[in-house]
PDB file of C-alpha atoms in Angstrom:
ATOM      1  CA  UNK M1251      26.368 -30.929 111.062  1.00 81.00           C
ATOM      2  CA  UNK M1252      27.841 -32.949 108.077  1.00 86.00           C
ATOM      3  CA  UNK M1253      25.120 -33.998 105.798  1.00 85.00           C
ATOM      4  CA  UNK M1254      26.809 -37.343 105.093  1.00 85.00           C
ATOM      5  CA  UNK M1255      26.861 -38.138 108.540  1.00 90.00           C
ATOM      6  CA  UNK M1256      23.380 -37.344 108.781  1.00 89.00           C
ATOM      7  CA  UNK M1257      22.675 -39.299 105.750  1.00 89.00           C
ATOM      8  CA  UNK M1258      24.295 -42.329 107.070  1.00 93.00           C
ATOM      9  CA  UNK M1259      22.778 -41.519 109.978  1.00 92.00           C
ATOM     10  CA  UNK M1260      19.200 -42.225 108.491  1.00 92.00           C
ATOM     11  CA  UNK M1261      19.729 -44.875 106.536  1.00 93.00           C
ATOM     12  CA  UNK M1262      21.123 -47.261 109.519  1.00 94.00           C
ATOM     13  CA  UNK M1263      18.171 -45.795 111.474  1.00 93.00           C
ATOM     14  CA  UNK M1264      15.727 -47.153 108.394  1.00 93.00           C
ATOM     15  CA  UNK M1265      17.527 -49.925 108.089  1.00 94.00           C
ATOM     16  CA  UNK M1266      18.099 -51.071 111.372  1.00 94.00           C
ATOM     17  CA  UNK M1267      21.769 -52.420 110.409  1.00 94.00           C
ATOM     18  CA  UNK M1268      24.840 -51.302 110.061  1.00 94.00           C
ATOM     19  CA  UNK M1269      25.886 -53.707 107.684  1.00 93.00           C
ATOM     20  CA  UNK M1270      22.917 -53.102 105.441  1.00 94.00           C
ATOM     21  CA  UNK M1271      23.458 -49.029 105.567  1.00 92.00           C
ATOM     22  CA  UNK M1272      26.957 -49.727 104.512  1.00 92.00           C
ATOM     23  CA  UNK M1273      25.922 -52.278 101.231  1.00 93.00           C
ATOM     24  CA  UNK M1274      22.551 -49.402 100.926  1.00 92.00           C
ATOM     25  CA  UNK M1275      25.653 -46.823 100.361  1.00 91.00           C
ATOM     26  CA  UNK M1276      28.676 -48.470  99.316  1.00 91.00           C
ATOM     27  CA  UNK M1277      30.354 -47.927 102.134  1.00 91.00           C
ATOM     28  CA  UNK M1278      32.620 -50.273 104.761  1.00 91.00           C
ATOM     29  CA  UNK M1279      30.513 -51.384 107.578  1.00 90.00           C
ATOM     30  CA  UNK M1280      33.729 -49.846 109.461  1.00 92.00           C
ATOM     31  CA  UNK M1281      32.887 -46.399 107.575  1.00 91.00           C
ATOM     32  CA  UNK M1282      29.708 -46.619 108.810  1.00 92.00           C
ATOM     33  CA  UNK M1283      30.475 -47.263 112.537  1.00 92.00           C
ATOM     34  CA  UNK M1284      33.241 -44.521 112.309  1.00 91.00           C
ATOM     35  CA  UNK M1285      30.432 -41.893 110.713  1.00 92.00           C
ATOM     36  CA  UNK M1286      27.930 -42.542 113.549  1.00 92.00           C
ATOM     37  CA  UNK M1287      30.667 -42.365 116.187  1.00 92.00           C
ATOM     38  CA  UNK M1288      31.476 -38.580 114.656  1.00 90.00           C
ATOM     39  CA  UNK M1289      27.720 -37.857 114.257  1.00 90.00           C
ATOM     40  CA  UNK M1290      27.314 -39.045 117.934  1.00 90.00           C
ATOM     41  CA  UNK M1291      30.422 -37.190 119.058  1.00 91.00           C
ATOM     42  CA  UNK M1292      29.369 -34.017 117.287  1.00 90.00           C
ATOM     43  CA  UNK M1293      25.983 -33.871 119.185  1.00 91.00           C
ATOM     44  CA  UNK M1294      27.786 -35.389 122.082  1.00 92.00           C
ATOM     45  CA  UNK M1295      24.459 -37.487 122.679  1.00 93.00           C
ATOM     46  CA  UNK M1296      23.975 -41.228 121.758  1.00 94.00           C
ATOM     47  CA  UNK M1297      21.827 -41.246 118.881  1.00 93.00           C
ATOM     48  CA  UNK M1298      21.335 -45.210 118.322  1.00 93.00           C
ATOM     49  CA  UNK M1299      21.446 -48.463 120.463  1.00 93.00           C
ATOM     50  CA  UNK M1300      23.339 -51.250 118.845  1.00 89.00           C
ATOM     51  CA  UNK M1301      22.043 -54.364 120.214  1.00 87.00           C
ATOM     52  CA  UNK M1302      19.557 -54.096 118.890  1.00 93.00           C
ATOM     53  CA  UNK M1303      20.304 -51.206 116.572  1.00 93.00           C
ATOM     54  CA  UNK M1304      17.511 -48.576 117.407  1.00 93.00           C
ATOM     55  CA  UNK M1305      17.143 -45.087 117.780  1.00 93.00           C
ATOM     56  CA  UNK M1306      17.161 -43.577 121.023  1.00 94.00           C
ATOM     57  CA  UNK M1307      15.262 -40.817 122.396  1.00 93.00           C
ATOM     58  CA  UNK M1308      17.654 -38.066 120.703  1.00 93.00           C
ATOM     59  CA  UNK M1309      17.799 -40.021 117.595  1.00 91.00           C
ATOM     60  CA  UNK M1310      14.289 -40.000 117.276  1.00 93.00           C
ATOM     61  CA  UNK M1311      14.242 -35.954 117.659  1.00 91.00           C
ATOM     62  CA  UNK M1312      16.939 -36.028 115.105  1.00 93.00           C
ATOM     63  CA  UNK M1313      15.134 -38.494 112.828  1.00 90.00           C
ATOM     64  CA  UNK M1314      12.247 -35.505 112.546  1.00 89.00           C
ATOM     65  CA  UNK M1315      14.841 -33.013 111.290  1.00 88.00           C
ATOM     66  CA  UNK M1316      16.648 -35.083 108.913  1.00 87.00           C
ATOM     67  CA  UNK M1317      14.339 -35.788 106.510  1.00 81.00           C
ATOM     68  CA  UNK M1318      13.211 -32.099 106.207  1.00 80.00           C
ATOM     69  CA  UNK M1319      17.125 -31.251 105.738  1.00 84.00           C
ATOM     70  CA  UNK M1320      18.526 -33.473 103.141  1.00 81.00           C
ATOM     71  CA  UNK M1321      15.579 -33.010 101.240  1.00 76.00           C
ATOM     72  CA  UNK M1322      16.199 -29.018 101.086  1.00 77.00           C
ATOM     73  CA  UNK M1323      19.841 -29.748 100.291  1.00 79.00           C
ATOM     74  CA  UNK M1324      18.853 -31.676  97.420  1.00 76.00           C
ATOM     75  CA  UNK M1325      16.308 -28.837  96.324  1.00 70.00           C
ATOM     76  CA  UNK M1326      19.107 -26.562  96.623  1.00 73.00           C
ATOM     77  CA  UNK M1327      21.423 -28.760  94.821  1.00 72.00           C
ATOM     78  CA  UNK M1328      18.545 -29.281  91.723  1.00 68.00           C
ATOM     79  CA  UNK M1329      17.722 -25.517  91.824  1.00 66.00           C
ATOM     80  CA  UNK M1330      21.502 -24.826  90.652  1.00 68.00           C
ATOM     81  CA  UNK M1331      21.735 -27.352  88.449  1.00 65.00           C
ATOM     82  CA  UNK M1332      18.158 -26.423  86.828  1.00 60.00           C
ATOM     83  CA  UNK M1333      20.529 -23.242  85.822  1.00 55.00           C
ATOM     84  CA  UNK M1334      21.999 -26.029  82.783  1.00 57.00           C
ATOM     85  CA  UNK M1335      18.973 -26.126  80.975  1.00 53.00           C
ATOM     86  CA  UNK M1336      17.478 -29.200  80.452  1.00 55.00           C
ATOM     87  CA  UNK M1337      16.987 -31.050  76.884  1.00 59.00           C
ATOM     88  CA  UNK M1338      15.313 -29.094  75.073  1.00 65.00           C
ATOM     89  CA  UNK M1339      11.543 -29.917  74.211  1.00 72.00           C
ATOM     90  CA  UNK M1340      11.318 -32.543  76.866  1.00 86.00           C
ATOM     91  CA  UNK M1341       9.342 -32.242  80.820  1.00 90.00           C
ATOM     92  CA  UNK M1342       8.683 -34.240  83.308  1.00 92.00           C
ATOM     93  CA  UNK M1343       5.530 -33.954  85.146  1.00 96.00           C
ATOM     94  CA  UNK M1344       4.723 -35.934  88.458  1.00 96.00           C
ATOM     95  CA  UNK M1345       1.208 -35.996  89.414  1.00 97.00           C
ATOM     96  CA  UNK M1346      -1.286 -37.299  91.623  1.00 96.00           C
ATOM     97  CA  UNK M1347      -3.632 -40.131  90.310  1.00 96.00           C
ATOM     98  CA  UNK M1348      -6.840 -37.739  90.512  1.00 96.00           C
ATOM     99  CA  UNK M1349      -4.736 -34.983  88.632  1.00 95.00           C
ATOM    100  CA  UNK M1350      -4.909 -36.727  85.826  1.00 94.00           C
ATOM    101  CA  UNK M1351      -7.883 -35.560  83.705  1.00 90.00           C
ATOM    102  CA  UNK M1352      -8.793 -33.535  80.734  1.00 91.00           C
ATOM    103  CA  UNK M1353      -7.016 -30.421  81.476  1.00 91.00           C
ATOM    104  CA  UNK M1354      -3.484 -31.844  82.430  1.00 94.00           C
ATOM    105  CA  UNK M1355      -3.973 -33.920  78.988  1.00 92.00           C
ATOM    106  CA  UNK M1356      -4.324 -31.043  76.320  1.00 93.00           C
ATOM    107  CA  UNK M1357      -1.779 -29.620  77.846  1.00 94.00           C
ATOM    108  CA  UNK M1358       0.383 -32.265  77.275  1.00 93.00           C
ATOM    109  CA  UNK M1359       2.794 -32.065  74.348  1.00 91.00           C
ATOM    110  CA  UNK M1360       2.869 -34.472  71.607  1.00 90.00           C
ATOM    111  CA  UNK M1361       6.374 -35.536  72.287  1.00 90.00           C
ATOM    112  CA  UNK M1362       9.121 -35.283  74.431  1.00 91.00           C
ATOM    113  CA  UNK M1363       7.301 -35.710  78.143  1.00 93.00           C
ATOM    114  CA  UNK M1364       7.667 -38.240  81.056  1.00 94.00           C
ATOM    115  CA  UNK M1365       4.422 -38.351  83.498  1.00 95.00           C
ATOM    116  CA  UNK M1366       5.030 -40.048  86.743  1.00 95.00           C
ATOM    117  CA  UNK M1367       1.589 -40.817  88.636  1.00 95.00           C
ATOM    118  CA  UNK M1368       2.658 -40.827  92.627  1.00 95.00           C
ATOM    119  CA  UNK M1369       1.059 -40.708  95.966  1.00 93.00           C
ATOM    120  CA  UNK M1370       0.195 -37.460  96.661  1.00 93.00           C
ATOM    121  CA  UNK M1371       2.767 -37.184  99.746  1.00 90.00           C
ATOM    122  CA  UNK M1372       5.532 -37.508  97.072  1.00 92.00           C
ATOM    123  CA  UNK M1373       4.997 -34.881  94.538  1.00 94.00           C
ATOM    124  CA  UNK M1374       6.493 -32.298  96.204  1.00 92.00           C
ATOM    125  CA  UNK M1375       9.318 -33.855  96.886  1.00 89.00           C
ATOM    126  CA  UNK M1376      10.396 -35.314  93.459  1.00 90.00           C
ATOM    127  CA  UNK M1377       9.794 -31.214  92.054  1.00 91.00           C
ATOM    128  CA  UNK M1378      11.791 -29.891  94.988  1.00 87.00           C
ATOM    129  CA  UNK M1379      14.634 -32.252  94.381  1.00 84.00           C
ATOM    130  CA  UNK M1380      14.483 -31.596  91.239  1.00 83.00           C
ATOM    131  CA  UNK M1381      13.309 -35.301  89.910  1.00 86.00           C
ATOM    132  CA  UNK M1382      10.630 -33.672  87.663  1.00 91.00           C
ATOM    133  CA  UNK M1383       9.600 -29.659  86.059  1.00 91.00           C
ATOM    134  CA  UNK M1384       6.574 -29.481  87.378  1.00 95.00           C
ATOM    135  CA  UNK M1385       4.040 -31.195  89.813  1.00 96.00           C
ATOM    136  CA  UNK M1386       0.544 -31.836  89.799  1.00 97.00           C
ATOM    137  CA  UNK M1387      -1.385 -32.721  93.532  1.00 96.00           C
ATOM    138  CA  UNK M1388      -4.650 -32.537  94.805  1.00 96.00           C
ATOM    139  CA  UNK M1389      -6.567 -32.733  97.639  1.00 94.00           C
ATOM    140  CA  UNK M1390      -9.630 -31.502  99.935  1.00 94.00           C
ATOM    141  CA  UNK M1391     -10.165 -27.951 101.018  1.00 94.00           C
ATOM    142  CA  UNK M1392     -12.781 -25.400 100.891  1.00 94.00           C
ATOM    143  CA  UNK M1393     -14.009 -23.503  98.450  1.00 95.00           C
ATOM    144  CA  UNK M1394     -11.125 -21.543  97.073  1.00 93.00           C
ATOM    145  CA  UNK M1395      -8.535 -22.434 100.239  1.00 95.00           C
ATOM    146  CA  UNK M1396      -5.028 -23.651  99.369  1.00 94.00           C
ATOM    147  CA  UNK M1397      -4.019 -27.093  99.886  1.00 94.00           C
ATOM    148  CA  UNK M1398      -1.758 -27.812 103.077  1.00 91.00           C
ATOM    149  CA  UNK M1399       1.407 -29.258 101.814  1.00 87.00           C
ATOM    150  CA  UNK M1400       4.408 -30.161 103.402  1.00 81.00           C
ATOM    151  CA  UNK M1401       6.991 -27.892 103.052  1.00 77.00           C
ATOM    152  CA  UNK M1402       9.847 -29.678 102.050  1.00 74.00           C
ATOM    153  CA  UNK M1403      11.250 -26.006 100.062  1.00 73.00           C
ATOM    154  CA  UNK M1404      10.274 -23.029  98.483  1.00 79.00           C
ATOM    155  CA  UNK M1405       7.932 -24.165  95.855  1.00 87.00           C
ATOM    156  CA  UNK M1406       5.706 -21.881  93.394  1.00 91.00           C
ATOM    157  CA  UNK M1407       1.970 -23.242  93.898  1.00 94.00           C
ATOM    158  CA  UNK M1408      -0.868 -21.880  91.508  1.00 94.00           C
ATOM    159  CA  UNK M1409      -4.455 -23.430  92.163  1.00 95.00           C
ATOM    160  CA  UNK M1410      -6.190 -24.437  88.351  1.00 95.00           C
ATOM    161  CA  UNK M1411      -9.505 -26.277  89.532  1.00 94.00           C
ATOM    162  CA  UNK M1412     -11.888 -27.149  92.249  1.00 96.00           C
ATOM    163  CA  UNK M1413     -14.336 -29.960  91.282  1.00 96.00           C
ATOM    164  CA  UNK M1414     -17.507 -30.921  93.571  1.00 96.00           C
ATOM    165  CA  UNK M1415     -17.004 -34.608  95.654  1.00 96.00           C
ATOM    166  CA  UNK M1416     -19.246 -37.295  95.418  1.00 96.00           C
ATOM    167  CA  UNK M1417     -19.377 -40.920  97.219  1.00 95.00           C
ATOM    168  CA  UNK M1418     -19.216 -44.058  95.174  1.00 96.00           C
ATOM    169  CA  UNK M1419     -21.238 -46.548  96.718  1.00 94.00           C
ATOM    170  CA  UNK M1420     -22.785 -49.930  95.913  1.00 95.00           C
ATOM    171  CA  UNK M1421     -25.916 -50.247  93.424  1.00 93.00           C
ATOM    172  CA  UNK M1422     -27.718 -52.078  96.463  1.00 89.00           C
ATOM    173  CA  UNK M1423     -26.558 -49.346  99.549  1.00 91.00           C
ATOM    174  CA  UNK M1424     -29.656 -48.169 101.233  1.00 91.00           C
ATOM    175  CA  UNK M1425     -28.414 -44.185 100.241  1.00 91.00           C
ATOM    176  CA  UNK M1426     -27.748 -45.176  96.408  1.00 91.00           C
ATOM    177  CA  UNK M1427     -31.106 -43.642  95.317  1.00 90.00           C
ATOM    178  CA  UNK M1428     -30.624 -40.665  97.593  1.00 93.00           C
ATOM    179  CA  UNK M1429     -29.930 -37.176  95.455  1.00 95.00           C
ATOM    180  CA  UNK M1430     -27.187 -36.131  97.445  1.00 95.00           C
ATOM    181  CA  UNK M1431     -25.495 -36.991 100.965  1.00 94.00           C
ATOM    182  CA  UNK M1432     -23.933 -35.227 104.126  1.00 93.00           C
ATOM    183  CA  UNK M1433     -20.442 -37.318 105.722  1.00 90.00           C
ATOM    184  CA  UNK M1434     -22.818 -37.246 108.649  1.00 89.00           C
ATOM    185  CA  UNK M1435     -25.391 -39.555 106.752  1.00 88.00           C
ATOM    186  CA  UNK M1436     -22.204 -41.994 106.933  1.00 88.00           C
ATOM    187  CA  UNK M1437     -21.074 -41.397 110.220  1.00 83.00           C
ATOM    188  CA  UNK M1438     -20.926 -45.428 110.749  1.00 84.00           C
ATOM    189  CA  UNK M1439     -20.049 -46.395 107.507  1.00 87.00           C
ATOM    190  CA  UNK M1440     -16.476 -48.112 105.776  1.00 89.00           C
ATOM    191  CA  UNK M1441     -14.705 -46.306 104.206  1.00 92.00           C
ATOM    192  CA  UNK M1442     -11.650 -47.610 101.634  1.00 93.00           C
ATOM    193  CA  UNK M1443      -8.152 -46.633 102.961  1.00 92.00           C
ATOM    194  CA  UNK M1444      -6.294 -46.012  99.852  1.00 93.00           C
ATOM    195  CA  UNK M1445      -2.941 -43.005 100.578  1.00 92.00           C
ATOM    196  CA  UNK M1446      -1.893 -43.125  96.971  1.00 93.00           C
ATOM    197  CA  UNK M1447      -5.010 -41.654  95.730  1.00 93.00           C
ATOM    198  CA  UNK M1448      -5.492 -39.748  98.756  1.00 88.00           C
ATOM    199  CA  UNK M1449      -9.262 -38.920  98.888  1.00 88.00           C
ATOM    200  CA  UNK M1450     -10.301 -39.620 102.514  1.00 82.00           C
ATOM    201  CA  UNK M1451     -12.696 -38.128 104.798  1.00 81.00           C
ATOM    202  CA  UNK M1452     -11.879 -37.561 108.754  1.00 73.00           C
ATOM    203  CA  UNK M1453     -14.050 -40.595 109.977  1.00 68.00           C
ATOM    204  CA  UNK M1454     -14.373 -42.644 113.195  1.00 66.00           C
ATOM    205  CA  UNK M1455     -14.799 -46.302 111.798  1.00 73.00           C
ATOM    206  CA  UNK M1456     -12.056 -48.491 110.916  1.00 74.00           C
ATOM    207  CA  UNK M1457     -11.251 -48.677 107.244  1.00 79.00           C
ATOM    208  CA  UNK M1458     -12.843 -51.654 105.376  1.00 85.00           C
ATOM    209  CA  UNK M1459     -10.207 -52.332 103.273  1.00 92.00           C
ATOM    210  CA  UNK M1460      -6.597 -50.982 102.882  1.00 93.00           C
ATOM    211  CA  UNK M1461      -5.987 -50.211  98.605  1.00 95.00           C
ATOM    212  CA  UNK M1462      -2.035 -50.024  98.003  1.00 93.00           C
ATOM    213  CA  UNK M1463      -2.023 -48.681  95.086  1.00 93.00           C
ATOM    214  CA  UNK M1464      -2.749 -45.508  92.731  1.00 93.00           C
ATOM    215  CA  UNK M1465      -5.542 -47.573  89.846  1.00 95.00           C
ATOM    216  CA  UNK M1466      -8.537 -45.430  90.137  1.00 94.00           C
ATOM    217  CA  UNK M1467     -10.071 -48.478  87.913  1.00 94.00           C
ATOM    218  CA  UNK M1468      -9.418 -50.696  90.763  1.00 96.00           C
ATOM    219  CA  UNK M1469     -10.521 -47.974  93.702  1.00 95.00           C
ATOM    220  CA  UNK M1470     -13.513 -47.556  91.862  1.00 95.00           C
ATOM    221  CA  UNK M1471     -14.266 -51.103  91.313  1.00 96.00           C
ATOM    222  CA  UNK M1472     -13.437 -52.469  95.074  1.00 96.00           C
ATOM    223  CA  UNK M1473     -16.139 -49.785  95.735  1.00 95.00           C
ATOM    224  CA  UNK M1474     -18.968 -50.699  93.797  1.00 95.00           C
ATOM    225  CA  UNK M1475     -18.150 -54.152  94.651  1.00 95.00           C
ATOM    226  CA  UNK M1476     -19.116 -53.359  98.261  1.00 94.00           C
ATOM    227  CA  UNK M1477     -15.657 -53.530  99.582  1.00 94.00           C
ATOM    228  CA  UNK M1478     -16.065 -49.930 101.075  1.00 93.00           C
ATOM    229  CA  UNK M1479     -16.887 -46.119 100.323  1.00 94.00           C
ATOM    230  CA  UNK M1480     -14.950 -44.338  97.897  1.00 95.00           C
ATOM    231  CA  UNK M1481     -14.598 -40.084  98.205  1.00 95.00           C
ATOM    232  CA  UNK M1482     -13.821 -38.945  94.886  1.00 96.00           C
ATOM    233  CA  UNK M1483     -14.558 -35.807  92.568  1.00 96.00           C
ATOM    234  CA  UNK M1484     -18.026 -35.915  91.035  1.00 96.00           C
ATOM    235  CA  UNK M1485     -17.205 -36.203  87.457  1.00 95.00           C
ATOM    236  CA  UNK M1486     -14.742 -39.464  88.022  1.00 95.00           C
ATOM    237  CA  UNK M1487     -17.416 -41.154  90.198  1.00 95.00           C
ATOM    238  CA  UNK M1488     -19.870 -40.364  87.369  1.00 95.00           C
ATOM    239  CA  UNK M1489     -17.473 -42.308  84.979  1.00 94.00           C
ATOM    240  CA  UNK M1490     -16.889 -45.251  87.067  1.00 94.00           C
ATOM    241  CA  UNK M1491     -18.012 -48.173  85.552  1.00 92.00           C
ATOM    242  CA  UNK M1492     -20.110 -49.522  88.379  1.00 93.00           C
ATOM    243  CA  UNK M1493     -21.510 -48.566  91.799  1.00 94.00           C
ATOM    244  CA  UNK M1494     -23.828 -45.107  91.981  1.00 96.00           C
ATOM    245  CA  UNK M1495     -21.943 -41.977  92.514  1.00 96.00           C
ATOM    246  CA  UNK M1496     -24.102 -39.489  94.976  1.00 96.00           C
ATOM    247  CA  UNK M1497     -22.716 -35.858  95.483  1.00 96.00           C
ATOM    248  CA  UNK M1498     -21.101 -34.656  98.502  1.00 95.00           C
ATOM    249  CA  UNK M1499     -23.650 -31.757  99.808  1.00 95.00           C
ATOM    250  CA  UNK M1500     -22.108 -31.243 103.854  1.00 92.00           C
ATOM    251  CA  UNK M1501     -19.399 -30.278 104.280  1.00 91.00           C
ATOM    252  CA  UNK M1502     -18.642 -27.795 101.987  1.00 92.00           C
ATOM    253  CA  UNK M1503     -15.505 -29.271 100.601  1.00 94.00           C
ATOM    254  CA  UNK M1504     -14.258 -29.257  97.473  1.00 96.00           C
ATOM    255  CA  UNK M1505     -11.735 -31.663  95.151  1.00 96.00           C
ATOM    256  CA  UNK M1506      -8.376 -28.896  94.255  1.00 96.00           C
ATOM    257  CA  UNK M1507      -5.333 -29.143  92.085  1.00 97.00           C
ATOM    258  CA  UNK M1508      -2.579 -27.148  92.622  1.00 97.00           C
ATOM    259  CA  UNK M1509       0.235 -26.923  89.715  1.00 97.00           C
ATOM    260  CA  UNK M1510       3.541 -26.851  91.607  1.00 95.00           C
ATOM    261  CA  UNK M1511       7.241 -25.574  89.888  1.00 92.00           C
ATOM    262  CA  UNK M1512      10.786 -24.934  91.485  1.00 84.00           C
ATOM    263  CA  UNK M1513      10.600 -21.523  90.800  1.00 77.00           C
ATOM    264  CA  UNK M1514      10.059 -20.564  86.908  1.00 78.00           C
ATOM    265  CA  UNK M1515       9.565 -22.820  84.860  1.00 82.00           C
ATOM    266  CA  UNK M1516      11.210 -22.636  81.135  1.00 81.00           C
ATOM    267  CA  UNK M1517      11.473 -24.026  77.828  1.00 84.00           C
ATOM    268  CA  UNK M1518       8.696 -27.129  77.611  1.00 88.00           C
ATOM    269  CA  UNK M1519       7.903 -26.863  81.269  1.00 90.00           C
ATOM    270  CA  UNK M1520       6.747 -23.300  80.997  1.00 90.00           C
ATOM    271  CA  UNK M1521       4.577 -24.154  78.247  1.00 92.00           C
ATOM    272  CA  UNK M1522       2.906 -26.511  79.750  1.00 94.00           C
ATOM    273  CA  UNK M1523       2.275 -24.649  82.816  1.00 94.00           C
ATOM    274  CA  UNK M1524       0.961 -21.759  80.941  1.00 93.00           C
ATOM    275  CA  UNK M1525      -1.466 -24.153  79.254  1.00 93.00           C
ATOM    276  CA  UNK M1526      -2.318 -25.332  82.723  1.00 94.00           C
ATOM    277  CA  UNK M1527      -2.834 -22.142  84.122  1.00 91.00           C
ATOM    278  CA  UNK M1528      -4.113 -20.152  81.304  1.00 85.00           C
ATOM    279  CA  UNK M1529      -0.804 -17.709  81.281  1.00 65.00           C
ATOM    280  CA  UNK M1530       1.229 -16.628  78.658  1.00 59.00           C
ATOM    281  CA  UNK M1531       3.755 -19.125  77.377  1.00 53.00           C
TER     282      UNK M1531
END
């Protein structure tokens, strides 16, 4: 299967146009057309309607490989490149907005780095294609279990922290003077619905409000302003400015960070994951 077939493939699938996949990929609209008809003749299978265009049932199914694919053949294509070493003195570190704390700071250089703050779902996707040396991401699991990431390619992951959770909640909530709190004590409560910090707990309520965005300033303040319940790790609900942070006792989950690198890392990138992980650099 030709990945540029596939890849125009997806983007008139995203796009819903051929005319917009073509302008999206400087291609003729006729290019286009002639790249689906070979993609569609290769599979022999229709793979989109085109009035309106729409994938169809086998499109779909190929829809759920295709982003898994191009995204190792871009890994693969970084991982040889990586070979020519980059600038030297200079990384680029994506990370999740409640990666960012005291540790990933010190081990910061003075000079020469990029940080990108993403949505969790995307940070191991810029380090496998080879967007940035090393990746920060976090998430819930239990005491001392790995995170479940997506496996978009064969990435090194090495855990460096587990923090206890907490619930931000309003001054005035009937559980703010409590000493600690079970997710079952909040069975019925609203909870803030924000992916690109990523913090949520499995919960049958509706969210209260929907946070676009990856400003812990602003999570934190929509919470204490009442707007909904917050999930975060202890220490940065201790710091937020407002509302009354009261740990997470049931379940036993904890806050982790995982480090993530293509493979090993070198020159500023390995120092700055051996600061992170307390290794040799």
């Amino acid at each position: 299967m030709d990945p540029h077939l596939l890849r125009t493939f997806v983007a008139v699938a995203r796009l819903a146009s051929f005319s917009a996949a073509a302008r999206e990929l400087g291609y003729t609209q006729s290019a286009v057309s002639q790249h689906i008809a070979a993609l569609e003749s290769d599979l022999r299978t229709e793979l989109l309607t085109r009035r309106p265009v729409a994938p169809t049932p086998a499109g779909e199914r190929l829809l759920e490989h295709a982003g898994p694919l191009l995204l190792r053949l871009e890994a693969a294509r970084a991982d040889v490149l990586r070979l020519a070493a980059a600038p030297p003195g200079r990384v680029t570190v994506a990370t999740s907005p409640l990666a960012v704390g005291p540790r990933l700071l010190s081990a910061l250089p003075a000079t020469g780095v990029t940080l990108r703050v993403l949505p969790p779902a995307q940070v191991p996707a810029v380090v496998a294609a080879g967007e940035c040396d090393l990746g920060l991401v976090d998430g819930l699991a239990a005491p001392s279990d790995p995170l479940r990431l997506p496996d978009v390619a064969p990435l090194r992951v090495t855990g460096i922290g587990e923090e206890e959770l907490a619930v931000l909640i309003p001054a005035g909530h009937p559980l703010a003077g409590r000493a600690a709190v079970r997710l079952d004590d909040l069975a019925d409560a609203r909870w803030l619905d924000a992916p690109g910090i990523g913090l949520a707990p499995a919960v049958r309520t509706a969210p209260a409000l929907h946070y676009d965005g990856t400003d812990l300033h602003a999570l934190c303040a929509l919470a204490a302003a009442g707007h909904g319940l917050a999930l975060l790790p202890l220490p940065v609900a201790r710091a937020a400015p407002a509302g009354v942070a009261v740990p997470l006792v049931s379940p036993r989950l904890v806050h982790r960070t995982e480090l993530l690198a293509p493979g090993a890392p070198t020159g500023a990138a390995l120092a700055v994951a051996a600061r992170l992980t307390g290794g040799p650099s």
